Structures are given as C-alpha cells and as structure tokens.
C-alpha cells in the first residue's frame, strides 16, 4: 500500500544543521516534496525532487533521495528559530490520475 | 506567485447545521483542486479531488453526501459539511496544482478550523 513515514520530532540548536528523514513505499513515485507548515496555516512548498534525481540543493536546503532504499531527507543548514515548524514529506504517485500521499510531519524545534 | 485563498479561517457551528468552506485560486486557473482533512498531530488525509465542471472523486471512506463538493468555475471550489457533528471538527485544507507540471507542486490554502459544538 501507499505509506510515507517520518520521525515526529526533531530538536536542534540555532546555527546547527537539521536533517529530517522520510521513507516511502510506493515505487511509482514521480515527484517527492517537502512542505513546511506553520501553526494554524496551510502548507508551503519548500522544495521538490524528481524521482530520477539523487540530490537537489536550494540555498540552505539540500534534498537527498535514495531511490533504492526509498529514503528521502531534507537538510537545513544554519537552522534558525524561524525554521521551527512542521515539515511534511510527500510523494506523488500514479493512481489512475495522480495522487499525493503525505507523511505525518516532523515537528522541528529550534533552540536559541 | 500562485495564491490559494481559503475562507473562512475558522468557524464554530452547532450540531446539525451545515458549513460551507470556499477555496479560490487568485491568480491562476485550477481545473483540479484537492480537499484535505487534518487531525491534530497527524498528516493530511485526502478527502476528495474536485474537478471543474464535473463530479468530485471521493477517497474511500469519505461520505459524499456529507461532504458536498462543488467546483463550478476554474477559480472556485467549495466544500459543504452537511449536518455537522462534533466528530467533524477538524482542520480542512484545500490545494490546487500550480501550473501544468507536477514539479510546481501544490499551492495550499491557509486552512479552515471547524469546531462543531
């Protein structure tokens, strides 16, 4: 079945790097996404990676994809207090049309 | 950038009444919009896919008669929770695909917190 799993909580000190991990089960994934959700708000797309890529870097964000292990990670360099939020991993799969499956979200807490 | 406006942000209603939530794409046309439900500390659960000019496609286990979806124009989709009960209390979020390519991801509304008392 379709499943996306990620750890629920991560705490880091300001200035350190944060690494949020995600595993997925459906091998028909086309795109994989990382979204950020601040309290009471909708989701904001942070970055995405196509399933045939290994890595993507976008300023402080680095996405690594291990397609063999179905493992995706998001690294935030120089983490700031403003990065405190819930980060959702998501995959788009073919299901007739396309469907997006979300993980439960990782709550990142940045200590000053 | 693409913006999806969702209204209202929060609503409190009595059991048995109906509540309508609107989702508008402000600067792009969205032939397809998605409605999600989020329980506290849990992920988004896709409820239905809303297609402009046609019937919505509901996920398994979602009651189509309870959660009425209308997508009458390329910029507006509505979700009506009919005969609301306390267990319908949740955070509802809509989204639309931004552009024609999946790499653009989905733009989300800011969500509606529904509390049924």
JSON list of C-alpha atoms in Angstrom, two decimals:
[
{"chain": "A", "resi": 1, "resn": "UNK", "atom": "CA", "xyz": [0.00, 0.00, 0.00]},
{"chain": "A", "resi": 2, "resn": "UNK", "atom": "CA", "xyz": [0.90, 3.62, -0.07]},
{"chain": "A", "resi": 3, "resn": "UNK", "atom": "CA", "xyz": [2.71, 4.86, 3.01]},
{"chain": "A", "resi": 4, "resn": "UNK", "atom": "CA", "xyz": [5.03, 7.72, 3.88]},
{"chain": "A", "resi": 5, "resn": "UNK", "atom": "CA", "xyz": [6.76, 7.66, 7.25]},
{"chain": "A", "resi": 6, "resn": "UNK", "atom": "CA", "xyz": [8.84, 10.23, 9.05]},
{"chain": "A", "resi": 7, "resn": "UNK", "atom": "CA", "xyz": [10.00, 10.83, 12.58]},
{"chain": "A", "resi": 8, "resn": "UNK", "atom": "CA", "xyz": [7.64, 13.02, 14.56]},
{"chain": "A", "resi": 9, "resn": "UNK", "atom": "CA", "xyz": [10.01, 15.32, 16.40]},
{"chain": "A", "resi": 10, "resn": "UNK", "atom": "CA", "xyz": [13.45, 16.91, 15.98]},
{"chain": "A", "resi": 11, "resn": "UNK", "atom": "CA", "xyz": [15.18, 19.42, 18.22]},
{"chain": "A", "resi": 12, "resn": "UNK", "atom": "CA", "xyz": [18.32, 21.33, 17.19]},
{"chain": "A", "resi": 13, "resn": "UNK", "atom": "CA", "xyz": [20.27, 24.36, 18.35]},
{"chain": "A", "resi": 14, "resn": "UNK", "atom": "CA", "xyz": [20.22, 27.55, 16.36]},
{"chain": "A", "resi": 15, "resn": "UNK", "atom": "CA", "xyz": [23.04, 27.55, 13.81]},
{"chain": "A", "resi": 16, "resn": "UNK", "atom": "CA", "xyz": [23.29, 23.77, 13.63]},
{"chain": "A", "resi": 17, "resn": "UNK", "atom": "CA", "xyz": [22.12, 21.69, 10.67]},
{"chain": "A", "resi": 18, "resn": "UNK", "atom": "CA", "xyz": [18.81, 19.86, 10.79]},
{"chain": "A", "resi": 19, "resn": "UNK", "atom": "CA", "xyz": [18.21, 16.61, 8.96]},
{"chain": "A", "resi": 20, "resn": "UNK", "atom": "CA", "xyz": [14.67, 15.35, 8.56]},
{"chain": "A", "resi": 21, "resn": "UNK", "atom": "CA", "xyz": [14.22, 11.86, 7.21]},
{"chain": "A", "resi": 22, "resn": "UNK", "atom": "CA", "xyz": [11.38, 10.22, 5.32]},
{"chain": "A", "resi": 23, "resn": "UNK", "atom": "CA", "xyz": [10.72, 6.78, 3.88]},
{"chain": "A", "resi": 24, "resn": "UNK", "atom": "CA", "xyz": [8.09, 5.84, 1.35]},
{"chain": "A", "resi": 25, "resn": "UNK", "atom": "CA", "xyz": [6.80, 2.59, -0.03]},
{"chain": "A", "resi": 26, "resn": "UNK", "atom": "CA", "xyz": [5.36, 3.23, -3.49]},
{"chain": "A", "resi": 27, "resn": "UNK", "atom": "CA", "xyz": [7.93, 2.73, -6.22]},
{"chain": "A", "resi": 28, "resn": "UNK", "atom": "CA", "xyz": [5.80, 4.58, -8.77]},
{"chain": "A", "resi": 29, "resn": "UNK", "atom": "CA", "xyz": [6.64, 7.93, -7.16]},
{"chain": "A", "resi": 30, "resn": "UNK", "atom": "CA", "xyz": [7.22, 10.64, -9.71]},
{"chain": "A", "resi": 31, "resn": "UNK", "atom": "CA", "xyz": [7.93, 13.69, -7.60]},
{"chain": "A", "resi": 32, "resn": "UNK", "atom": "CA", "xyz": [8.76, 13.93, -3.92]},
{"chain": "A", "resi": 33, "resn": "UNK", "atom": "CA", "xyz": [8.11, 17.12, -1.99]},
{"chain": "A", "resi": 34, "resn": "UNK", "atom": "CA", "xyz": [8.95, 18.82, 1.25]},
{"chain": "A", "resi": 35, "resn": "UNK", "atom": "CA", "xyz": [6.34, 21.17, 2.68]},
{"chain": "A", "resi": 36, "resn": "UNK", "atom": "CA", "xyz": [6.51, 23.47, 5.70]},
{"chain": "A", "resi": 37, "resn": "UNK", "atom": "CA", "xyz": [3.52, 24.18, 7.90]},
{"chain": "A", "resi": 38, "resn": "UNK", "atom": "CA", "xyz": [3.49, 26.92, 10.49]},
{"chain": "A", "resi": 39, "resn": "UNK", "atom": "CA", "xyz": [0.88, 26.87, 13.28]},
{"chain": "A", "resi": 40, "resn": "UNK", "atom": "CA", "xyz": [-2.67, 27.33, 12.02]},
{"chain": "A", "resi": 41, "resn": "UNK", "atom": "CA", "xyz": [-1.54, 27.84, 8.45]},
{"chain": "A", "resi": 42, "resn": "UNK", "atom": "CA", "xyz": [-1.65, 25.91, 5.22]},
{"chain": "A", "resi": 43, "resn": "UNK", "atom": "CA", "xyz": [1.32, 24.17, 3.71]},
{"chain": "A", "resi": 44, "resn": "UNK", "atom": "CA", "xyz": [4.09, 25.94, 1.90]},
{"chain": "A", "resi": 45, "resn": "UNK", "atom": "CA", "xyz": [6.10, 24.10, -0.74]},
{"chain": "A", "resi": 46, "resn": "UNK", "atom": "CA", "xyz": [9.77, 24.24, 0.21]},
{"chain": "A", "resi": 47, "resn": "UNK", "atom": "CA", "xyz": [11.35, 22.14, -2.47]},
{"chain": "A", "resi": 48, "resn": "UNK", "atom": "CA", "xyz": [10.82, 19.07, -4.60]},
{"chain": "A", "resi": 49, "resn": "UNK", "atom": "CA", "xyz": [12.88, 16.43, -6.34]},
{"chain": "A", "resi": 50, "resn": "UNK", "atom": "CA", "xyz": [12.12, 14.34, -9.36]},
{"chain": "A", "resi": 51, "resn": "UNK", "atom": "CA", "xyz": [12.36, 10.62, -8.71]},
{"chain": "A", "resi": 52, "resn": "UNK", "atom": "CA", "xyz": [15.32, 10.10, -11.06]},
{"chain": "A", "resi": 53, "resn": "UNK", "atom": "CA", "xyz": [17.48, 12.63, -9.22]},
{"chain": "A", "resi": 54, "resn": "UNK", "atom": "CA", "xyz": [19.81, 11.91, -6.30]},
{"chain": "A", "resi": 55, "resn": "UNK", "atom": "CA", "xyz": [20.27, 15.35, -4.86]},
{"chain": "A", "resi": 56, "resn": "UNK", "atom": "CA", "xyz": [18.97, 18.85, -5.11]},
{"chain": "A", "resi": 57, "resn": "UNK", "atom": "CA", "xyz": [20.30, 21.94, -3.39]},
{"chain": "A", "resi": 58, "resn": "UNK", "atom": "CA", "xyz": [18.39, 25.17, -2.96]},
{"chain": "A", "resi": 59, "resn": "UNK", "atom": "CA", "xyz": [20.11, 27.77, -0.77]},
{"chain": "A", "resi": 60, "resn": "UNK", "atom": "CA", "xyz": [20.06, 26.36, 2.79]},
{"chain": "A", "resi": 61, "resn": "UNK", "atom": "CA", "xyz": [18.07, 23.31, 1.75]},
{"chain": "A", "resi": 62, "resn": "UNK", "atom": "CA", "xyz": [19.57, 20.06, 0.48]},
{"chain": "A", "resi": 63, "resn": "UNK", "atom": "CA", "xyz": [17.38, 17.14, -0.55]},
{"chain": "A", "resi": 64, "resn": "UNK", "atom": "CA", "xyz": [18.87, 13.68, -0.86]},
{"chain": "A", "resi": 65, "resn": "UNK", "atom": "CA", "xyz": [16.99, 10.81, -2.49]},
{"chain": "A", "resi": 66, "resn": "UNK", "atom": "CA", "xyz": [17.97, 7.16, -2.26]},
{"chain": "A", "resi": 67, "resn": "UNK", "atom": "CA", "xyz": [15.54, 5.54, -4.62]},
{"chain": "A", "resi": 68, "resn": "UNK", "atom": "CA", "xyz": [16.80, 2.02, -3.94]},
{"chain": "A", "resi": 69, "resn": "UNK", "atom": "CA", "xyz": [16.03, 2.36, -0.23]},
{"chain": "A", "resi": 70, "resn": "UNK", "atom": "CA", "xyz": [13.04, 4.67, -0.85]},
{"chain": "A", "resi": 71, "resn": "UNK", "atom": "CA", "xyz": [14.57, 7.19, 1.54]},
{"chain": "A", "resi": 72, "resn": "UNK", "atom": "CA", "xyz": [14.32, 10.95, 1.28]},
{"chain": "A", "resi": 73, "resn": "UNK", "atom": "CA", "xyz": [15.97, 13.52, 3.53]},
{"chain": "A", "resi": 74, "resn": "UNK", "atom": "CA", "xyz": [15.86, 17.27, 3.96]},
{"chain": "A", "resi": 75, "resn": "UNK", "atom": "CA", "xyz": [18.88, 19.05, 5.38]},
{"chain": "A", "resi": 76, "resn": "UNK", "atom": "CA", "xyz": [18.52, 22.63, 6.59]},
{"chain": "A", "resi": 77, "resn": "UNK", "atom": "CA", "xyz": [21.86, 24.35, 7.02]},
{"chain": "A", "resi": 78, "resn": "UNK", "atom": "CA", "xyz": [22.37, 27.05, 9.66]},
{"chain": "A", "resi": 79, "resn": "UNK", "atom": "CA", "xyz": [18.95, 26.39, 11.20]},
{"chain": "A", "resi": 80, "resn": "UNK", "atom": "CA", "xyz": [17.21, 29.49, 12.53]},
{"chain": "A", "resi": 81, "resn": "UNK", "atom": "CA", "xyz": [14.41, 29.92, 15.07]},
{"chain": "A", "resi": 82, "resn": "UNK", "atom": "CA", "xyz": [12.16, 30.91, 12.17]},
{"chain": "A", "resi": 83, "resn": "UNK", "atom": "CA", "xyz": [12.59, 27.42, 10.79]},
{"chain": "A", "resi": 84, "resn": "UNK", "atom": "CA", "xyz": [10.59, 25.99, 13.70]},
{"chain": "A", "resi": 85, "resn": "UNK", "atom": "CA", "xyz": [7.55, 24.38, 12.06]},
{"chain": "A", "resi": 86, "resn": "UNK", "atom": "CA", "xyz": [6.18, 21.04, 10.95]},
{"chain": "A", "resi": 87, "resn": "UNK", "atom": "CA", "xyz": [7.81, 19.60, 7.85]},
{"chain": "A", "resi": 88, "resn": "UNK", "atom": "CA", "xyz": [5.85, 17.20, 5.68]},
{"chain": "A", "resi": 89, "resn": "UNK", "atom": "CA", "xyz": [7.33, 14.77, 3.23]},
{"chain": "A", "resi": 90, "resn": "UNK", "atom": "CA", "xyz": [5.01, 13.91, 0.33]},
{"chain": "A", "resi": 91, "resn": "UNK", "atom": "CA", "xyz": [5.13, 11.76, -2.75]},
{"chain": "A", "resi": 92, "resn": "UNK", "atom": "CA", "xyz": [3.06, 11.96, -5.90]},
{"chain": "A", "resi": 93, "resn": "UNK", "atom": "CA", "xyz": [2.10, 8.59, -7.29]},
{"chain": "A", "resi": 94, "resn": "UNK", "atom": "CA", "xyz": [0.18, 7.36, -10.27]},
{"chain": "A", "resi": 95, "resn": "UNK", "atom": "CA", "xyz": [-3.25, 6.15, -9.21]},
{"chain": "A", "resi": 96, "resn": "UNK", "atom": "CA", "xyz": [-5.40, 6.46, -12.29]},
{"chain": "A", "resi": 97, "resn": "UNK", "atom": "CA", "xyz": [-4.52, 10.12, -12.29]},
{"chain": "A", "resi": 98, "resn": "UNK", "atom": "CA", "xyz": [-2.02, 11.41, -9.75]},
{"chain": "A", "resi": 99, "resn": "UNK", "atom": "CA", "xyz": [-2.40, 11.38, -6.01]},
{"chain": "A", "resi": 100, "resn": "UNK", "atom": "CA", "xyz": [-0.25, 12.92, -3.32]},
{"chain": "A", "resi": 101, "resn": "UNK", "atom": "CA", "xyz": [0.46, 10.99, -0.12]},
{"chain": "A", "resi": 102, "resn": "UNK", "atom": "CA", "xyz": [1.73, 12.87, 2.92]},
{"chain": "A", "resi": 103, "resn": "UNK", "atom": "CA", "xyz": [3.75, 11.74, 5.89]},
{"chain": "A", "resi": 104, "resn": "UNK", "atom": "CA", "xyz": [2.59, 12.61, 9.39]},
{"chain": "A", "resi": 105, "resn": "UNK", "atom": "CA", "xyz": [5.02, 15.52, 9.60]},
{"chain": "A", "resi": 106, "resn": "UNK", "atom": "CA", "xyz": [8.16, 16.17, 11.64]},
{"chain": "A", "resi": 107, "resn": "UNK", "atom": "CA", "xyz": [7.93, 18.93, 14.21]},
{"chain": "A", "resi": 108, "resn": "UNK", "atom": "CA", "xyz": [11.22, 20.85, 14.20]},
{"chain": "A", "resi": 109, "resn": "UNK", "atom": "CA", "xyz": [12.03, 22.80, 17.33]},
{"chain": "A", "resi": 110, "resn": "UNK", "atom": "CA", "xyz": [14.97, 25.20, 17.14]},
{"chain": "A", "resi": 111, "resn": "UNK", "atom": "CA", "xyz": [16.53, 26.26, 20.43]},
{"chain": "A", "resi": 112, "resn": "UNK", "atom": "CA", "xyz": [18.14, 29.67, 20.62]},
{"chain": "B", "resi": 1, "resn": "UNK", "atom": "CA", "xyz": [3.37, 33.54, -7.06]},
{"chain": "B", "resi": 2, "resn": "UNK", "atom": "CA", "xyz": [0.26, 31.40, -7.12]},
{"chain": "B", "resi": 3, "resn": "UNK", "atom": "CA", "xyz": [-2.09, 32.04, -4.22]},
{"chain": "B", "resi": 4, "resn": "UNK", "atom": "CA", "xyz": [-4.98, 29.98, -2.96]},
{"chain": "B", "resi": 5, "resn": "UNK", "atom": "CA", "xyz": [-7.38, 31.81, -0.69]},
{"chain": "B", "resi": 6, "resn": "UNK", "atom": "CA", "xyz": [-9.47, 29.77, 1.72]},
{"chain": "B", "resi": 7, "resn": "UNK", "atom": "CA", "xyz": [-12.37, 31.18, 3.67]},
{"chain": "B", "resi": 8, "resn": "UNK", "atom": "CA", "xyz": [-13.32, 31.20, 6.49]},
{"chain": "B", "resi": 9, "resn": "UNK", "atom": "CA", "xyz": [-10.19, 30.68, 8.56]},
{"chain": "B", "resi": 10, "resn": "UNK", "atom": "CA", "xyz": [-12.20, 29.35, 11.44]},
{"chain": "B", "resi": 11, "resn": "UNK", "atom": "CA", "xyz": [-15.83, 28.63, 12.13]},
{"chain": "B", "resi": 12, "resn": "UNK", "atom": "CA", "xyz": [-17.86, 27.40, 15.07]},
{"chain": "B", "resi": 13, "resn": "UNK", "atom": "CA", "xyz": [-21.23, 25.87, 14.35]},
{"chain": "B", "resi": 14, "resn": "UNK", "atom": "CA", "xyz": [-23.94, 23.96, 16.14]},
{"chain": "B", "resi": 15, "resn": "UNK", "atom": "CA", "xyz": [-24.54, 20.26, 15.62]},
{"chain": "B", "resi": 16, "resn": "UNK", "atom": "CA", "xyz": [-26.90, 19.62, 12.76]},
{"chain": "B", "resi": 17, "resn": "UNK", "atom": "CA", "xyz": [-26.12, 22.75, 10.81]},
{"chain": "B", "resi": 18, "resn": "UNK", "atom": "CA", "xyz": [-24.18, 22.98, 7.56]},
{"chain": "B", "resi": 19, "resn": "UNK", "atom": "CA", "xyz": [-20.97, 24.86, 6.92]},
{"chain": "B", "resi": 20, "resn": "UNK", "atom": "CA", "xyz": [-19.55, 25.96, 3.58]},
{"chain": "B", "resi": 21, "resn": "UNK", "atom": "CA", "xyz": [-15.81, 26.42, 3.03]},
{"chain": "B", "resi": 22, "resn": "UNK", "atom": "CA", "xyz": [-14.55, 28.25, -0.04]},
{"chain": "B", "resi": 23, "resn": "UNK", "atom": "CA", "xyz": [-11.29, 27.76, -1.86]},
{"chain": "B", "resi": 24, "resn": "UNK", "atom": "CA", "xyz": [-10.26, 30.25, -4.55]},
{"chain": "B", "resi": 25, "resn": "UNK", "atom": "CA", "xyz": [-7.27, 30.37, -6.83]},
{"chain": "B", "resi": 26, "resn": "UNK", "atom": "CA", "xyz": [-6.47, 34.06, -7.04]},
{"chain": "B", "resi": 27, "resn": "UNK", "atom": "CA", "xyz": [-4.09, 34.41, -9.94]},
{"chain": "B", "resi": 28, "resn": "UNK", "atom": "CA", "xyz": [-4.31, 31.16, -11.82]},
{"chain": "B", "resi": 29, "resn": "UNK", "atom": "CA", "xyz": [-6.91, 28.76, -13.08]},
{"chain": "B", "resi": 30, "resn": "UNK", "atom": "CA", "xyz": [-7.27, 25.48, -11.26]},
{"chain": "B", "resi": 31, "resn": "UNK", "atom": "CA", "xyz": [-9.13, 22.78, -13.11]},
{"chain": "B", "resi": 32, "resn": "UNK", "atom": "CA", "xyz": [-8.41, 20.45, -10.23]},
{"chain": "B", "resi": 33, "resn": "UNK", "atom": "CA", "xyz": [-8.47, 21.20, -6.54]},
{"chain": "B", "resi": 34, "resn": "UNK", "atom": "CA", "xyz": [-7.99, 18.88, -3.62]},
{"chain": "B", "resi": 35, "resn": "UNK", "atom": "CA", "xyz": [-9.64, 18.84, -0.22]},
{"chain": "B", "resi": 36, "resn": "UNK", "atom": "CA", "xyz": [-7.77, 17.50, 2.80]},
{"chain": "B", "resi": 37, "resn": "UNK", "atom": "CA", "xyz": [-8.61, 16.99, 6.41]},
{"chain": "B", "resi": 38, "resn": "UNK", "atom": "CA", "xyz": [-6.03, 17.15, 9.17]},
{"chain": "B", "resi": 39, "resn": "UNK", "atom": "CA", "xyz": [-6.43, 15.85, 12.69]},
{"chain": "B", "resi": 40, "resn": "UNK", "atom": "CA", "xyz": [-4.20, 17.17, 15.46]},
{"chain": "B", "resi": 41, "resn": "UNK", "atom": "CA", "xyz": [-0.60, 15.98, 15.13]},
{"chain": "B", "resi": 42, "resn": "UNK", "atom": "CA", "xyz": [-1.50, 13.90, 12.12]},
{"chain": "B", "resi": 43, "resn": "UNK", "atom": "CA", "xyz": [-0.87, 14.26, 8.44]},
{"chain": "B", "resi": 44, "resn": "UNK", "atom": "CA", "xyz": [-3.21, 15.44, 5.76]},
{"chain": "B", "resi": 45, "resn": "UNK", "atom": "CA", "xyz": [-5.82, 12.99, 4.68]},
{"chain": "B", "resi": 46, "resn": "UNK", "atom": "CA", "xyz": [-7.05, 13.43, 1.13]},
{"chain": "B", "resi": 47, "resn": "UNK", "atom": "CA", "xyz": [-10.82, 13.57, 1.16]},
{"chain": "B", "resi": 48, "resn": "UNK", "atom": "CA", "xyz": [-11.66, 14.25, -2.46]},
{"chain": "B", "resi": 49, "resn": "UNK", "atom": "CA", "xyz": [-10.44, 15.58, -5.76]},
{"chain": "B", "resi": 50, "resn": "UNK", "atom": "CA", "xyz": [-12.56, 18.38, -7.14]},
{"chain": "B", "resi": 51, "resn": "UNK", "atom": "CA", "xyz": [-12.75, 18.75, -10.91]},
{"chain": "B", "resi": 52, "resn": "UNK", "atom": "CA", "xyz": [-14.16, 21.84, -12.59]},
{"chain": "B", "resi": 53, "resn": "UNK", "atom": "CA", "xyz": [-17.45, 21.13, -14.28]},
{"chain": "B", "resi": 54, "resn": "UNK", "atom": "CA", "xyz": [-17.74, 17.53, -13.16]},
{"chain": "B", "resi": 55, "resn": "UNK", "atom": "CA", "xyz": [-18.40, 15.44, -10.08]},
{"chain": "B", "resi": 56, "resn": "UNK", "atom": "CA", "xyz": [-15.77, 15.21, -7.42]},
{"chain": "B", "resi": 57, "resn": "UNK", "atom": "CA", "xyz": [-13.86, 11.99, -6.84]},
{"chain": "B", "resi": 58, "resn": "UNK", "atom": "CA", "xyz": [-14.05, 10.91, -3.23]},
{"chain": "B", "resi": 59, "resn": "UNK", "atom": "CA", "xyz": [-11.50, 8.79, -1.39]},
{"chain": "B", "resi": 60, "resn": "UNK", "atom": "CA", "xyz": [-12.60, 5.55, 0.17]},
{"chain": "B", "resi": 61, "resn": "UNK", "atom": "CA", "xyz": [-14.43, 6.04, 3.42]},
{"chain": "B", "resi": 62, "resn": "UNK", "atom": "CA", "xyz": [-15.40, 9.67, 2.77]},
{"chain": "B", "resi": 63, "resn": "UNK", "atom": "CA", "xyz": [-19.16, 10.20, 2.67]},
{"chain": "B", "resi": 64, "resn": "UNK", "atom": "CA", "xyz": [-20.00, 12.14, -0.45]},
{"chain": "B", "resi": 65, "resn": "UNK", "atom": "CA", "xyz": [-23.45, 13.07, 0.85]},
{"chain": "B", "resi": 66, "resn": "UNK", "atom": "CA", "xyz": [-21.93, 14.56, 3.95]},
{"chain": "B", "resi": 67, "resn": "UNK", "atom": "CA", "xyz": [-19.06, 16.42, 2.34]},
{"chain": "B", "resi": 68, "resn": "UNK", "atom": "CA", "xyz": [-20.54, 18.12, -0.71]},
{"chain": "B", "resi": 69, "resn": "UNK", "atom": "CA", "xyz": [-18.04, 19.50, -3.18]},
{"chain": "B", "resi": 70, "resn": "UNK", "atom": "CA", "xyz": [-18.85, 21.95, -5.93]},
{"chain": "B", "resi": 71, "resn": "UNK", "atom": "CA", "xyz": [-16.31, 23.19, -8.46]},
{"chain": "B", "resi": 72, "resn": "UNK", "atom": "CA", "xyz": [-18.39, 25.45, -10.67]},
{"chain": "B", "resi": 73, "resn": "UNK", "atom": "CA", "xyz": [-15.62, 27.63, -12.04]},
{"chain": "B", "resi": 74, "resn": "UNK", "atom": "CA", "xyz": [-11.91, 27.47, -12.76]},
{"chain": "B", "resi": 75, "resn": "UNK", "atom": "CA", "xyz": [-11.14, 29.54, -9.69]},
{"chain": "B", "resi": 76, "resn": "UNK", "atom": "CA", "xyz": [-13.58, 28.36, -7.04]},
{"chain": "B", "resi": 77, "resn": "UNK", "atom": "CA", "xyz": [-14.24, 25.09, -5.27]},
{"chain": "B", "resi": 78, "resn": "UNK", "atom": "CA", "xyz": [-16.48, 24.76, -2.22]},
{"chain": "B", "resi": 79, "resn": "UNK", "atom": "CA", "xyz": [-16.76, 22.09, 0.45]},
{"chain": "B", "resi": 80, "resn": "UNK", "atom": "CA", "xyz": [-20.00, 21.94, 2.40]},
{"chain": "B", "resi": 81, "resn": "UNK", "atom": "CA", "xyz": [-20.08, 19.91, 5.58]},
{"chain": "B", "resi": 82, "resn": "UNK", "atom": "CA", "xyz": [-23.74, 18.96, 5.95]},
{"chain": "B", "resi": 83, "resn": "UNK", "atom": "CA", "xyz": [-25.45, 18.14, 9.23]},
{"chain": "B", "resi": 84, "resn": "UNK", "atom": "CA", "xyz": [-22.21, 18.68, 11.08]},
{"chain": "B", "resi": 85, "resn": "UNK", "atom": "CA", "xyz": [-21.39, 16.64, 14.18]},
{"chain": "B", "resi": 86, "resn": "UNK", "atom": "CA", "xyz": [-18.66, 17.17, 16.78]},
{"chain": "B", "resi": 87, "resn": "UNK", "atom": "CA", "xyz": [-16.57, 14.43, 15.18]},
{"chain": "B", "resi": 88, "resn": "UNK", "atom": "CA", "xyz": [-16.41, 16.57, 12.04]},
{"chain": "B", "resi": 89, "resn": "UNK", "atom": "CA", "xyz": [-14.38, 19.10, 13.98]},
{"chain": "B", "resi": 90, "resn": "UNK", "atom": "CA", "xyz": [-11.05, 19.27, 12.23]},
{"chain": "B", "resi": 91, "resn": "UNK", "atom": "CA", "xyz": [-8.72, 21.40, 10.14]},
{"chain": "B", "resi": 92, "resn": "UNK", "atom": "CA", "xyz": [-9.73, 21.39, 6.48]},
{"chain": "B", "resi": 93, "resn": "UNK", "atom": "CA", "xyz": [-7.24, 22.46, 3.82]},
{"chain": "B", "resi": 94, "resn": "UNK", "atom": "CA", "xyz": [-7.67, 22.85, 0.09]},
{"chain": "B", "resi": 95, "resn": "UNK", "atom": "CA", "xyz": [-4.96, 22.84, -2.54]},
{"chain": "B", "resi": 96, "resn": "UNK", "atom": "CA", "xyz": [-4.58, 23.30, -6.26]},
{"chain": "B", "resi": 97, "resn": "UNK", "atom": "CA", "xyz": [-1.89, 22.17, -8.61]},
{"chain": "B", "resi": 98, "resn": "UNK", "atom": "CA", "xyz": [0.21, 25.15, -9.55]},
{"chain": "B", "resi": 99, "resn": "UNK", "atom": "CA", "xyz": [0.67, 25.13, -13.28]},
{"chain": "B", "resi": 100, "resn": "UNK", "atom": "CA", "xyz": [0.63, 22.20, -15.63]},
{"chain": "B", "resi": 101, "resn": "UNK", "atom": "CA", "xyz": [3.73, 20.48, -14.33]},
{"chain": "B", "resi": 102, "resn": "UNK", "atom": "CA", "xyz": [3.81, 18.40, -11.19]},
{"chain": "B", "resi": 103, "resn": "UNK", "atom": "CA", "xyz": [7.19, 19.83, -10.29]},
{"chain": "B", "resi": 104, "resn": "UNK", "atom": "CA", "xyz": [5.43, 23.04, -9.40]},
{"chain": "B", "resi": 105, "resn": "UNK", "atom": "CA", "xyz": [3.81, 21.23, -6.53]},
{"chain": "B", "resi": 106, "resn": "UNK", "atom": "CA", "xyz": [0.58, 22.18, -4.97]},
{"chain": "B", "resi": 107, "resn": "UNK", "atom": "CA", "xyz": [-0.39, 25.53, -3.54]},
{"chain": "B", "resi": 108, "resn": "UNK", "atom": "CA", "xyz": [-2.34, 25.23, -0.33]},
{"chain": "B", "resi": 109, "resn": "UNK", "atom": "CA", "xyz": [-4.91, 27.43, 1.26]},
{"chain": "B", "resi": 110, "resn": "UNK", "atom": "CA", "xyz": [-4.38, 28.58, 4.82]},
{"chain": "B", "resi": 111, "resn": "UNK", "atom": "CA", "xyz": [-6.92, 26.11, 6.13]},
{"chain": "B", "resi": 112, "resn": "UNK", "atom": "CA", "xyz": [-10.24, 26.29, 7.95]},
{"chain": "B", "resi": 113, "resn": "UNK", "atom": "CA", "xyz": [-10.56, 25.19, 11.54]},
{"chain": "B", "resi": 114, "resn": "UNK", "atom": "CA", "xyz": [-14.06, 23.85, 12.05]},
{"chain": "B", "resi": 115, "resn": "UNK", "atom": "CA", "xyz": [-15.41, 23.34, 15.54]},
{"chain": "B", "resi": 116, "resn": "UNK", "atom": "CA", "xyz": [-18.82, 21.75, 15.91]},
{"chain": "B", "resi": 117, "resn": "UNK", "atom": "CA", "xyz": [-20.44, 22.21, 19.30]}
]
